[in-house]
Amino acid sequence: HKDKYLRKFEKIIDLLGPDHHGYINRMKAAVSAMGYDKSSIDILIVQLATLLRNGVAVSMSTRRAEFISLAETAAFILIDVERYHSLNKMKARCLSIFTLSSDYP
């Protein structure tokens, strides 16, 4: 975050999973301790996505480095669909991602 402030970013947006909700006040306090306005950081709690392969949820764990990045997700879904979901639904509900057949790409 300090790097972003040094590069004169006016607003920082962090996306955290629901299990990290306790970090919101800590992050704002850290920003304030660095001498920046704590209102310059927005921290959003978002739901996690589920990847389905053949109708079965794929187990993932960031601690075990078993995950799929947003860039890799683009290979499964159209980027416009992801943008729409991210902007309109991200905080409200989970996203399930599944592989489509060649009949319905």
PDB file of N, CA and C in Angstrom:
ATOM      1  N   HIS A   1       0.816  -1.181   0.000  1.00  0.00           N
ATOM      2  CA  HIS A   1       0.000   0.000   0.000  1.00  0.00           C
ATOM      3  C   HIS A   1       0.868   1.256   0.000  1.00  0.00           C
ATOM      4  N   LYS A   2       1.970   1.209   0.727  1.00  0.00           N
ATOM      5  CA  LYS A   2       2.836   2.380   0.777  1.00  0.00           C
ATOM      6  C   LYS A   2       3.308   2.759  -0.625  1.00  0.00           C
ATOM      7  N   ASP A   3       3.624   1.759  -1.432  1.00  0.00           N
ATOM      8  CA  ASP A   3       4.055   2.010  -2.807  1.00  0.00           C
ATOM      9  C   ASP A   3       2.986   2.772  -3.588  1.00  0.00           C
ATOM     10  N   LYS A   4       1.740   2.409  -3.396  1.00  0.00           N
ATOM     11  CA  LYS A   4       0.652   3.089  -4.104  1.00  0.00           C
ATOM     12  C   LYS A   4       0.553   4.549  -3.663  1.00  0.00           C
ATOM     13  N   TYR A   5       0.680   4.793  -2.360  1.00  0.00           N
ATOM     14  CA  TYR A   5       0.643   6.174  -1.874  1.00  0.00           C
ATOM     15  C   TYR A   5       1.837   6.971  -2.401  1.00  0.00           C
ATOM     16  N   LEU A   6       3.007   6.353  -2.438  1.00  0.00           N
ATOM     17  CA  LEU A   6       4.189   7.042  -2.962  1.00  0.00           C
ATOM     18  C   LEU A   6       4.033   7.392  -4.440  1.00  0.00           C
ATOM     19  N   ARG A   7       3.244   6.576  -5.160  1.00  0.00           N
ATOM     20  CA  ARG A   7       2.988   6.861  -6.575  1.00  0.00           C
ATOM     21  C   ARG A   7       1.766   7.760  -6.762  1.00  0.00           C
ATOM     22  N   LYS A   8       1.307   8.357  -5.667  1.00  0.00           N
ATOM     23  CA  LYS A   8       0.241   9.374  -5.685  1.00  0.00           C
ATOM     24  C   LYS A   8      -1.142   8.842  -6.038  1.00  0.00           C
ATOM     25  N   PHE A   9      -1.402   7.569  -5.755  1.00  0.00           N
ATOM     26  CA  PHE A   9      -2.760   7.065  -5.920  1.00  0.00           C
ATOM     27  C   PHE A   9      -3.645   7.778  -4.905  1.00  0.00           C
ATOM     28  N   GLU A  10      -4.821   8.196  -5.324  1.00  0.00           N
ATOM     29  CA  GLU A  10      -5.734   8.886  -4.421  1.00  0.00           C
ATOM     30  C   GLU A  10      -6.642   7.922  -3.668  1.00  0.00           C
ATOM     31  N   LYS A  11      -6.896   6.769  -4.240  1.00  0.00           N
ATOM     32  CA  LYS A  11      -7.814   5.800  -3.634  1.00  0.00           C
ATOM     33  C   LYS A  11      -7.249   4.400  -3.801  1.00  0.00           C
ATOM     34  N   ILE A  12      -7.289   3.624  -2.740  1.00  0.00           N
ATOM     35  CA  ILE A  12      -6.871   2.228  -2.777  1.00  0.00           C
ATOM     36  C   ILE A  12      -8.084   1.379  -2.417  1.00  0.00           C
ATOM     37  N   ILE A  13      -8.309   0.331  -3.184  1.00  0.00           N
ATOM     38  CA  ILE A  13      -9.425  -0.573  -2.926  1.00  0.00           C
ATOM     39  C   ILE A  13      -8.864  -1.968  -2.687  1.00  0.00           C
ATOM     40  N   ASP A  14      -9.138  -2.516  -1.516  1.00  0.00           N
ATOM     41  CA  ASP A  14      -8.737  -3.882  -1.176  1.00  0.00           C
ATOM     42  C   ASP A  14      -9.969  -4.772  -1.213  1.00  0.00           C
ATOM     43  N   LEU A  15      -9.818  -5.961  -1.756  1.00  0.00           N
ATOM     44  CA  LEU A  15     -10.882  -6.962  -1.754  1.00  0.00           C
ATOM     45  C   LEU A  15     -10.446  -8.103  -0.851  1.00  0.00           C
ATOM     46  N   LEU A  16     -11.238  -8.381   0.172  1.00  0.00           N
ATOM     47  CA  LEU A  16     -10.913  -9.441   1.120  1.00  0.00           C
ATOM     48  C   LEU A  16     -12.037 -10.459   1.162  1.00  0.00           C
ATOM     49  N   GLY A  17     -11.677 -11.697   1.420  1.00  0.00           N
ATOM     50  CA  GLY A  17     -12.677 -12.742   1.593  1.00  0.00           C
ATOM     51  C   GLY A  17     -13.382 -12.581   2.928  1.00  0.00           C
ATOM     52  N   PRO A  18     -14.536 -13.221   3.077  1.00  0.00           N
ATOM     53  CA  PRO A  18     -15.326 -13.055   4.296  1.00  0.00           C
ATOM     54  C   PRO A  18     -14.605 -13.493   5.570  1.00  0.00           C
ATOM     55  N   ASP A  19     -13.628 -14.371   5.443  1.00  0.00           N
ATOM     56  CA  ASP A  19     -12.891 -14.815   6.624  1.00  0.00           C
ATOM     57  C   ASP A  19     -11.845 -13.799   7.086  1.00  0.00           C
ATOM     58  N   HIS A  20     -11.686 -12.701   6.360  1.00  0.00           N
ATOM     59  CA  HIS A  20     -10.706 -11.676   6.721  1.00  0.00           C
ATOM     60  C   HIS A  20     -11.354 -10.364   7.152  1.00  0.00           C
ATOM     61  N   HIS A  21     -12.622 -10.404   7.537  1.00  0.00           N
ATOM     62  CA  HIS A  21     -13.323  -9.176   7.913  1.00  0.00           C
ATOM     63  C   HIS A  21     -12.662  -8.457   9.092  1.00  0.00           C
ATOM     64  N   GLY A  22     -11.942  -9.175   9.921  1.00  0.00           N
ATOM     65  CA  GLY A  22     -11.279  -8.572  11.070  1.00  0.00           C
ATOM     66  C   GLY A  22     -10.105  -7.675  10.713  1.00  0.00           C
ATOM     67  N   TYR A  23      -9.692  -7.684   9.468  1.00  0.00           N
ATOM     68  CA  TYR A  23      -8.553  -6.874   9.052  1.00  0.00           C
ATOM     69  C   TYR A  23      -8.934  -5.452   8.654  1.00  0.00           C
ATOM     70  N   ILE A  24     -10.206  -5.157   8.514  1.00  0.00           N
ATOM     71  CA  ILE A  24     -10.623  -3.840   8.027  1.00  0.00           C
ATOM     72  C   ILE A  24     -10.087  -2.728   8.923  1.00  0.00           C
ATOM     73  N   ASN A  25     -10.371  -2.779  10.212  1.00  0.00           N
ATOM     74  CA  ASN A  25      -9.908  -1.722  11.117  1.00  0.00           C
ATOM     75  C   ASN A  25      -8.388  -1.694  11.223  1.00  0.00           C
ATOM     76  N   ARG A  26      -7.754  -2.865  11.175  1.00  0.00           N
ATOM     77  CA  ARG A  26      -6.287  -2.915  11.238  1.00  0.00           C
ATOM     78  C   ARG A  26      -5.656  -2.247  10.021  1.00  0.00           C
ATOM     79  N   MET A  27      -6.227  -2.512   8.843  1.00  0.00           N
ATOM     80  CA  MET A  27      -5.690  -1.914   7.614  1.00  0.00           C
ATOM     81  C   MET A  27      -5.853  -0.398   7.640  1.00  0.00           C
ATOM     82  N   LYS A  28      -7.015   0.065   8.075  1.00  0.00           N
ATOM     83  CA  LYS A  28      -7.247   1.508   8.160  1.00  0.00           C
ATOM     84  C   LYS A  28      -6.309   2.151   9.183  1.00  0.00           C
ATOM     85  N   ALA A  29      -6.065   1.464  10.300  1.00  0.00           N
ATOM     86  CA  ALA A  29      -5.137   1.976  11.309  1.00  0.00           C
ATOM     87  C   ALA A  29      -3.713   2.028  10.763  1.00  0.00           C
ATOM     88  N   ALA A  30      -3.329   1.029   9.980  1.00  0.00           N
ATOM     89  CA  ALA A  30      -1.988   1.016   9.385  1.00  0.00           C
ATOM     90  C   ALA A  30      -1.818   2.169   8.404  1.00  0.00           C
ATOM     91  N   VAL A  31      -2.846   2.434   7.606  1.00  0.00           N
ATOM     92  CA  VAL A  31      -2.800   3.552   6.659  1.00  0.00           C
ATOM     93  C   VAL A  31      -2.646   4.862   7.425  1.00  0.00           C
ATOM     94  N   SER A  32      -3.413   5.012   8.489  1.00  0.00           N
ATOM     95  CA  SER A  32      -3.338   6.212   9.316  1.00  0.00           C
ATOM     96  C   SER A  32      -1.960   6.341   9.967  1.00  0.00           C
ATOM     97  N   ALA A  33      -1.399   5.223  10.443  1.00  0.00           N
ATOM     98  CA  ALA A  33      -0.077   5.231  11.073  1.00  0.00           C
ATOM     99  C   ALA A  33       1.016   5.642  10.089  1.00  0.00           C
ATOM    100  N   MET A  34       0.801   5.374   8.795  1.00  0.00           N
ATOM    101  CA  MET A  34       1.769   5.792   7.774  1.00  0.00           C
ATOM    102  C   MET A  34       1.604   7.266   7.419  1.00  0.00           C
ATOM    103  N   GLY A  35       0.592   7.917   8.009  1.00  0.00           N
ATOM    104  CA  GLY A  35       0.401   9.340   7.772  1.00  0.00           C
ATOM    105  C   GLY A  35      -0.575   9.676   6.664  1.00  0.00           C
ATOM    106  N   TYR A  36      -1.342   8.702   6.228  1.00  0.00           N
ATOM    107  CA  TYR A  36      -2.313   8.927   5.155  1.00  0.00           C
ATOM    108  C   TYR A  36      -3.726   8.912   5.734  1.00  0.00           C
ATOM    109  N   ASP A  37      -4.636   9.540   5.032  1.00  0.00           N
ATOM    110  CA  ASP A  37      -6.031   9.594   5.454  1.00  0.00           C
ATOM    111  C   ASP A  37      -6.652   8.206   5.328  1.00  0.00           C
ATOM    112  N   LYS A  38      -7.216   7.699   6.425  1.00  0.00           N
ATOM    113  CA  LYS A  38      -7.776   6.347   6.381  1.00  0.00           C
ATOM    114  C   LYS A  38      -8.992   6.244   5.475  1.00  0.00           C
ATOM    115  N   SER A  39      -9.576   7.369   5.091  1.00  0.00           N
ATOM    116  CA  SER A  39     -10.696   7.316   4.142  1.00  0.00           C
ATOM    117  C   SER A  39     -10.204   7.109   2.706  1.00  0.00           C
ATOM    118  N   SER A  40      -8.875   7.117   2.522  1.00  0.00           N
ATOM    119  CA  SER A  40      -8.324   6.907   1.176  1.00  0.00           C
ATOM    120  C   SER A  40      -8.263   5.430   0.802  1.00  0.00           C
ATOM    121  N   ILE A  41      -8.622   4.560   1.740  1.00  0.00           N
ATOM    122  CA  ILE A  41      -8.637   3.127   1.442  1.00  0.00           C
ATOM    123  C   ILE A  41     -10.052   2.584   1.660  1.00  0.00           C
ATOM    124  N   ASP A  42     -10.549   1.895   0.665  1.00  0.00           N
ATOM    125  CA  ASP A  42     -11.834   1.202   0.768  1.00  0.00           C
ATOM    126  C   ASP A  42     -11.542  -0.290   0.832  1.00  0.00           C
ATOM    127  N   ILE A  43     -12.136  -0.951   1.787  1.00  0.00           N
ATOM    128  CA  ILE A  43     -11.932  -2.386   1.943  1.00  0.00           C
ATOM    129  C   ILE A  43     -13.287  -3.064   1.807  1.00  0.00           C
ATOM    130  N   LEU A  44     -13.408  -3.895   0.792  1.00  0.00           N
ATOM    131  CA  LEU A  44     -14.661  -4.576   0.503  1.00  0.00           C
ATOM    132  C   LEU A  44     -14.539  -6.054   0.842  1.00  0.00           C
ATOM    133  N   ILE A  45     -15.551  -6.577   1.474  1.00  0.00           N
ATOM    134  CA  ILE A  45     -15.624  -8.009   1.755  1.00  0.00           C
ATOM    135  C   ILE A  45     -16.428  -8.640   0.626  1.00  0.00           C
ATOM    136  N   VAL A  46     -15.825  -9.593  -0.051  1.00  0.00           N
ATOM    137  CA  VAL A  46     -16.471 -10.224  -1.202  1.00  0.00           C
ATOM    138  C   VAL A  46     -16.590 -11.726  -0.974  1.00  0.00           C
ATOM    139  N   GLN A  47     -17.533 -12.327  -1.654  1.00  0.00           N
ATOM    140  CA  GLN A  47     -17.714 -13.773  -1.574  1.00  0.00           C
ATOM    141  C   GLN A  47     -16.706 -14.474  -2.481  1.00  0.00           C
ATOM    142  N   LEU A  48     -16.386 -15.670  -2.133  1.00  0.00           N
ATOM    143  CA  LEU A  48     -15.460 -16.463  -2.928  1.00  0.00           C
ATOM    144  C   LEU A  48     -16.194 -17.106  -4.098  1.00  0.00           C
ATOM    145  N   ALA A  49     -15.460 -17.464  -5.117  1.00  0.00           N
ATOM    146  CA  ALA A  49     -16.034 -18.132  -6.286  1.00  0.00           C
ATOM    147  C   ALA A  49     -15.815 -19.638  -6.166  1.00  0.00           C
ATOM    148  N   THR A  50     -16.687 -20.387  -6.793  1.00  0.00           N
ATOM    149  CA  THR A  50     -16.568 -21.845  -6.819  1.00  0.00           C
ATOM    150  C   THR A  50     -16.364 -22.291  -8.261  1.00  0.00           C
ATOM    151  N   LEU A  51     -15.329 -23.057  -8.502  1.00  0.00           N
ATOM    152  CA  LEU A  51     -15.074 -23.606  -9.826  1.00  0.00           C
ATOM    153  C   LEU A  51     -15.628 -25.021  -9.868  1.00  0.00           C
ATOM    154  N   LEU A  52     -16.462 -25.286 -10.861  1.00  0.00           N
ATOM    155  CA  LEU A  52     -17.036 -26.618 -11.028  1.00  0.00           C
ATOM    156  C   LEU A  52     -16.400 -27.300 -12.230  1.00  0.00           C
ATOM    157  N   ARG A  53     -15.968 -28.528 -12.044  1.00  0.00           N
ATOM    158  CA  ARG A  53     -15.481 -29.356 -13.145  1.00  0.00           C
ATOM    159  C   ARG A  53     -16.357 -30.595 -13.188  1.00  0.00           C
ATOM    160  N   ASN A  54     -17.041 -30.773 -14.309  1.00  0.00           N
ATOM    161  CA  ASN A  54     -17.972 -31.896 -14.448  1.00  0.00           C
ATOM    162  C   ASN A  54     -19.004 -31.915 -13.323  1.00  0.00           C
ATOM    163  N   GLY A  55     -19.443 -30.733 -12.932  1.00  0.00           N
ATOM    164  CA  GLY A  55     -20.472 -30.616 -11.910  1.00  0.00           C
ATOM    165  C   GLY A  55     -20.003 -30.777 -10.478  1.00  0.00           C
ATOM    166  N   VAL A  56     -18.699 -30.946 -10.269  1.00  0.00           N
ATOM    167  CA  VAL A  56     -18.153 -31.141  -8.925  1.00  0.00           C
ATOM    168  C   VAL A  56     -17.276 -29.940  -8.569  1.00  0.00           C
ATOM    169  N   ALA A  57     -17.473 -29.393  -7.374  1.00  0.00           N
ATOM    170  CA  ALA A  57     -16.676 -28.255  -6.927  1.00  0.00           C
ATOM    171  C   ALA A  57     -15.209 -28.658  -6.793  1.00  0.00           C
ATOM    172  N   VAL A  58     -14.325 -27.823  -7.316  1.00  0.00           N
ATOM    173  CA  VAL A  58     -12.884 -28.060  -7.234  1.00  0.00           C
ATOM    174  C   VAL A  58     -12.379 -27.469  -5.921  1.00  0.00           C
ATOM    175  N   SER A  59     -11.683 -28.279  -5.136  1.00  0.00           N
ATOM    176  CA  SER A  59     -11.137 -27.830  -3.858  1.00  0.00           C
ATOM    177  C   SER A  59      -9.930 -26.931  -4.105  1.00  0.00           C
ATOM    178  N   MET A  60      -9.916 -25.787  -3.446  1.00  0.00           N
ATOM    179  CA  MET A  60      -8.796 -24.861  -3.586  1.00  0.00           C
ATOM    180  C   MET A  60      -8.370 -24.367  -2.214  1.00  0.00           C
ATOM    181  N   SER A  61      -7.109 -23.981  -2.108  1.00  0.00           N
ATOM    182  CA  SER A  61      -6.572 -23.457  -0.858  1.00  0.00           C
ATOM    183  C   SER A  61      -5.409 -22.533  -1.182  1.00  0.00           C
ATOM    184  N   THR A  62      -5.496 -21.274  -0.744  1.00  0.00           N
ATOM    185  CA  THR A  62      -4.377 -20.363  -0.986  1.00  0.00           C
ATOM    186  C   THR A  62      -3.167 -20.775  -0.157  1.00  0.00           C
ATOM    187  N   ARG A  63      -3.392 -21.334   1.009  1.00  0.00           N
ATOM    188  CA  ARG A  63      -2.264 -21.776   1.844  1.00  0.00           C
ATOM    189  C   ARG A  63      -1.488 -22.911   1.197  1.00  0.00           C
ATOM    190  N   ARG A  64      -2.181 -23.756   0.455  1.00  0.00           N
ATOM    191  CA  ARG A  64      -1.516 -24.859  -0.253  1.00  0.00           C
ATOM    192  C   ARG A  64      -1.163 -24.460  -1.685  1.00  0.00           C
ATOM    193  N   ALA A  65      -1.375 -23.197  -2.015  1.00  0.00           N
ATOM    194  CA  ALA A  65      -1.122 -22.667  -3.367  1.00  0.00           C
ATOM    195  C   ALA A  65      -1.933 -23.416  -4.414  1.00  0.00           C
ATOM    196  N   GLU A  66      -3.151 -23.784  -4.056  1.00  0.00           N
ATOM    197  CA  GLU A  66      -4.068 -24.444  -4.984  1.00  0.00           C
ATOM    198  C   GLU A  66      -5.231 -23.491  -5.244  1.00  0.00           C
ATOM    199  N   PHE A  67      -5.065 -22.664  -6.250  1.00  0.00           N
ATOM    200  CA  PHE A  67      -6.099 -21.696  -6.567  1.00  0.00           C
ATOM    201  C   PHE A  67      -6.012 -21.321  -8.034  1.00  0.00           C
ATOM    202  N   ILE A  68      -7.025 -20.646  -8.504  1.00  0.00           N
ATOM    203  CA  ILE A  68      -7.054 -20.164  -9.879  1.00  0.00           C
ATOM    204  C   ILE A  68      -7.173 -18.651  -9.828  1.00  0.00           C
ATOM    205  N   SER A  69      -6.264 -17.969 -10.492  1.00  0.00           N
ATOM    206  CA  SER A  69      -6.254 -16.506 -10.476  1.00  0.00           C
ATOM    207  C   SER A  69      -7.383 -15.947 -11.340  1.00  0.00           C
ATOM    208  N   LEU A  70      -7.641 -14.662 -11.162  1.00  0.00           N
ATOM    209  CA  LEU A  70      -8.664 -14.015 -11.978  1.00  0.00           C
ATOM    210  C   LEU A  70      -8.282 -14.071 -13.455  1.00  0.00           C
ATOM    211  N   ALA A  71      -6.991 -13.956 -13.749  1.00  0.00           N
ATOM    212  CA  ALA A  71      -6.541 -14.042 -15.146  1.00  0.00           C
ATOM    213  C   ALA A  71      -6.857 -15.417 -15.733  1.00  0.00           C
ATOM    214  N   GLU A  72      -6.648 -16.469 -14.951  1.00  0.00           N
ATOM    215  CA  GLU A  72      -6.971 -17.816 -15.423  1.00  0.00           C
ATOM    216  C   GLU A  72      -8.476 -18.013 -15.563  1.00  0.00           C
ATOM    217  N   THR A  73      -9.236 -17.343 -14.705  1.00  0.00           N
ATOM    218  CA  THR A  73     -10.692 -17.438 -14.764  1.00  0.00           C
ATOM    219  C   THR A  73     -11.212 -16.954 -16.108  1.00  0.00           C
ATOM    220  N   ALA A  74     -10.536 -15.971 -16.687  1.00  0.00           N
ATOM    221  CA  ALA A  74     -10.961 -15.422 -17.978  1.00  0.00           C
ATOM    222  C   ALA A  74     -10.979 -16.493 -19.064  1.00  0.00           C
ATOM    223  N   ALA A  75     -10.195 -17.548 -18.887  1.00  0.00           N
ATOM    224  CA  ALA A  75     -10.203 -18.638 -19.866  1.00  0.00           C
ATOM    225  C   ALA A  75     -11.508 -19.425 -19.800  1.00  0.00           C
ATOM    226  N   PHE A  76     -12.206 -19.350 -18.674  1.00  0.00           N
ATOM    227  CA  PHE A  76     -13.448 -20.090 -18.497  1.00  0.00           C
ATOM    228  C   PHE A  76     -14.689 -19.277 -18.839  1.00  0.00           C
ATOM    229  N   ILE A  77     -14.624 -17.986 -18.622  1.00  0.00           N
ATOM    230  CA  ILE A  77     -15.810 -17.159 -18.852  1.00  0.00           C
ATOM    231  C   ILE A  77     -15.444 -15.920 -19.654  1.00  0.00           C
ATOM    232  N   LEU A  78     -16.419 -15.338 -20.279  1.00  0.00           N
ATOM    233  CA  LEU A  78     -16.193 -14.107 -21.023  1.00  0.00           C
ATOM    234  C   LEU A  78     -15.848 -12.989 -20.057  1.00  0.00           C
ATOM    235  N   ILE A  79     -14.902 -12.151 -20.425  1.00  0.00           N
ATOM    236  CA  ILE A  79     -14.465 -11.086 -19.534  1.00  0.00           C
ATOM    237  C   ILE A  79     -15.597 -10.107 -19.225  1.00  0.00           C
ATOM    238  N   ASP A  80     -16.498  -9.875 -20.181  1.00  0.00           N
ATOM    239  CA  ASP A  80     -17.622  -8.978 -19.913  1.00  0.00           C
ATOM    240  C   ASP A  80     -18.547  -9.544 -18.844  1.00  0.00           C
ATOM    241  N   VAL A  81     -18.701 -10.866 -18.827  1.00  0.00           N
ATOM    242  CA  VAL A  81     -19.516 -11.505 -17.789  1.00  0.00           C
ATOM    243  C   VAL A  81     -18.862 -11.288 -16.434  1.00  0.00           C
ATOM    244  N   GLU A  82     -17.558 -11.468 -16.366  1.00  0.00           N
ATOM    245  CA  GLU A  82     -16.834 -11.267 -15.111  1.00  0.00           C
ATOM    246  C   GLU A  82     -16.929  -9.817 -14.653  1.00  0.00           C
ATOM    247  N   ARG A  83     -16.765  -8.873 -15.566  1.00  0.00           N
ATOM    248  CA  ARG A  83     -16.872  -7.459 -15.196  1.00  0.00           C
ATOM    249  C   ARG A  83     -18.251  -7.154 -14.622  1.00  0.00           C
ATOM    250  N   TYR A  84     -19.286  -7.633 -15.305  1.00  0.00           N
ATOM    251  CA  TYR A  84     -20.646  -7.390 -14.833  1.00  0.00           C
ATOM    252  C   TYR A  84     -20.837  -7.978 -13.439  1.00  0.00           C
ATOM    253  N   HIS A  85     -20.425  -9.222 -13.273  1.00  0.00           N
ATOM    254  CA  HIS A  85     -20.591  -9.871 -11.975  1.00  0.00           C
ATOM    255  C   HIS A  85     -19.801  -9.140 -10.906  1.00  0.00           C
ATOM    256  N   SER A  86     -18.568  -8.783 -11.200  1.00  0.00           N
ATOM    257  CA  SER A  86     -17.722  -8.119 -10.221  1.00  0.00           C
ATOM    258  C   SER A  86     -18.298  -6.779  -9.792  1.00  0.00           C
ATOM    259  N   LEU A  87     -18.810  -6.026 -10.744  1.00  0.00           N
ATOM    260  CA  LEU A  87     -19.321  -4.700 -10.425  1.00  0.00           C
ATOM    261  C   LEU A  87     -20.694  -4.729  -9.771  1.00  0.00           C
ATOM    262  N   ASN A  88     -21.523  -5.684 -10.130  1.00  0.00           N
ATOM    263  CA  ASN A  88     -22.908  -5.666  -9.675  1.00  0.00           C
ATOM    264  C   ASN A  88     -23.266  -6.688  -8.612  1.00  0.00           C
ATOM    265  N   LYS A  89     -22.588  -7.807  -8.575  1.00  0.00           N
ATOM    266  CA  LYS A  89     -23.030  -8.895  -7.711  1.00  0.00           C
ATOM    267  C   LYS A  89     -21.979  -9.361  -6.710  1.00  0.00           C
ATOM    268  N   MET A  90     -20.760  -8.894  -6.860  1.00  0.00           N
ATOM    269  CA  MET A  90     -19.639  -9.473  -6.129  1.00  0.00           C
ATOM    270  C   MET A  90     -19.877  -9.572  -4.622  1.00  0.00           C
ATOM    271  N   LYS A  91     -20.401  -8.542  -4.016  1.00  0.00           N
ATOM    272  CA  LYS A  91     -20.564  -8.570  -2.574  1.00  0.00           C
ATOM    273  C   LYS A  91     -21.806  -9.336  -2.145  1.00  0.00           C
ATOM    274  N   ALA A  92     -22.739  -9.519  -3.058  1.00  0.00           N
ATOM    275  CA  ALA A  92     -24.042 -10.058  -2.686  1.00  0.00           C
ATOM    276  C   ALA A  92     -24.103 -11.577  -2.664  1.00  0.00           C
ATOM    277  N   ARG A  93     -23.439 -12.233  -3.619  1.00  0.00           N
ATOM    278  CA  ARG A  93     -23.573 -13.687  -3.668  1.00  0.00           C
ATOM    279  C   ARG A  93     -22.365 -14.327  -4.324  1.00  0.00           C
ATOM    280  N   CYS A  94     -22.300 -15.621  -4.205  1.00  0.00           N
ATOM    281  CA  CYS A  94     -21.172 -16.378  -4.745  1.00  0.00           C
ATOM    282  C   CYS A  94     -21.296 -16.547  -6.250  1.00  0.00           C
ATOM    283  N   LEU A  95     -20.176 -16.781  -6.884  1.00  0.00           N
ATOM    284  CA  LEU A  95     -20.116 -17.046  -8.317  1.00  0.00           C
ATOM    285  C   LEU A  95     -19.655 -18.479  -8.501  1.00  0.00           C
ATOM    286  N   SER A  96     -20.407 -19.245  -9.262  1.00  0.00           N
ATOM    287  CA  SER A  96     -19.991 -20.602  -9.611  1.00  0.00           C
ATOM    288  C   SER A  96     -19.495 -20.591 -11.041  1.00  0.00           C
ATOM    289  N   ILE A  97     -18.317 -21.138 -11.261  1.00  0.00           N
ATOM    290  CA  ILE A  97     -17.702 -21.166 -12.583  1.00  0.00           C
ATOM    291  C   ILE A  97     -17.638 -22.614 -13.027  1.00  0.00           C
ATOM    292  N   PHE A  98     -18.060 -22.871 -14.249  1.00  0.00           N
ATOM    293  CA  PHE A  98     -18.037 -24.236 -14.750  1.00  0.00           C
ATOM    294  C   PHE A  98     -17.634 -24.220 -16.212  1.00  0.00           C
ATOM    295  N   THR A  99     -17.144 -25.326 -16.681  1.00  0.00           N
ATOM    296  CA  THR A  99     -16.731 -25.456 -18.069  1.00  0.00           C
ATOM    297  C   THR A  99     -17.951 -25.726 -18.929  1.00  0.00           C
ATOM    298  N   LEU A 100     -18.089 -24.956 -19.997  1.00  0.00           N
ATOM    299  CA  LEU A 100     -19.213 -25.129 -20.905  1.00  0.00           C
ATOM    300  C   LEU A 100     -18.823 -26.062 -22.036  1.00  0.00           C
ATOM    301  N   SER A 101     -19.794 -26.698 -22.620  1.00  0.00           N
ATOM    302  CA  SER A 101     -19.513 -27.592 -23.738  1.00  0.00           C
ATOM    303  C   SER A 101     -19.314 -26.782 -25.008  1.00  0.00           C
ATOM    304  N   SER A 102     -18.801 -27.413 -26.046  1.00  0.00           N
ATOM    305  CA  SER A 102     -18.603 -26.720 -27.321  1.00  0.00           C
ATOM    306  C   SER A 102     -19.936 -26.356 -27.962  1.00  0.00           C
ATOM    307  N   ASP A 103     -21.017 -27.009 -27.535  1.00  0.00           N
ATOM    308  CA  ASP A 103     -22.341 -26.665 -28.042  1.00  0.00           C
ATOM    309  C   ASP A 103     -22.848 -25.352 -27.462  1.00  0.00           C
ATOM    310  N   TYR A 104     -22.335 -24.978 -26.297  1.00  0.00           N
ATOM    311  CA  TYR A 104     -22.772 -23.757 -25.630  1.00  0.00           C
ATOM    312  C   TYR A 104     -21.547 -23.062 -25.048  1.00  0.00           C
ATOM    313  N   PRO A 105     -20.752 -22.426 -25.908  1.00  0.00           N
ATOM    314  CA  PRO A 105     -19.480 -21.849 -25.446  1.00  0.00           C
ATOM    315  C   PRO A 105     -19.645 -20.628 -24.558  1.00  0.00           C
TER     316      PRO A 105
END
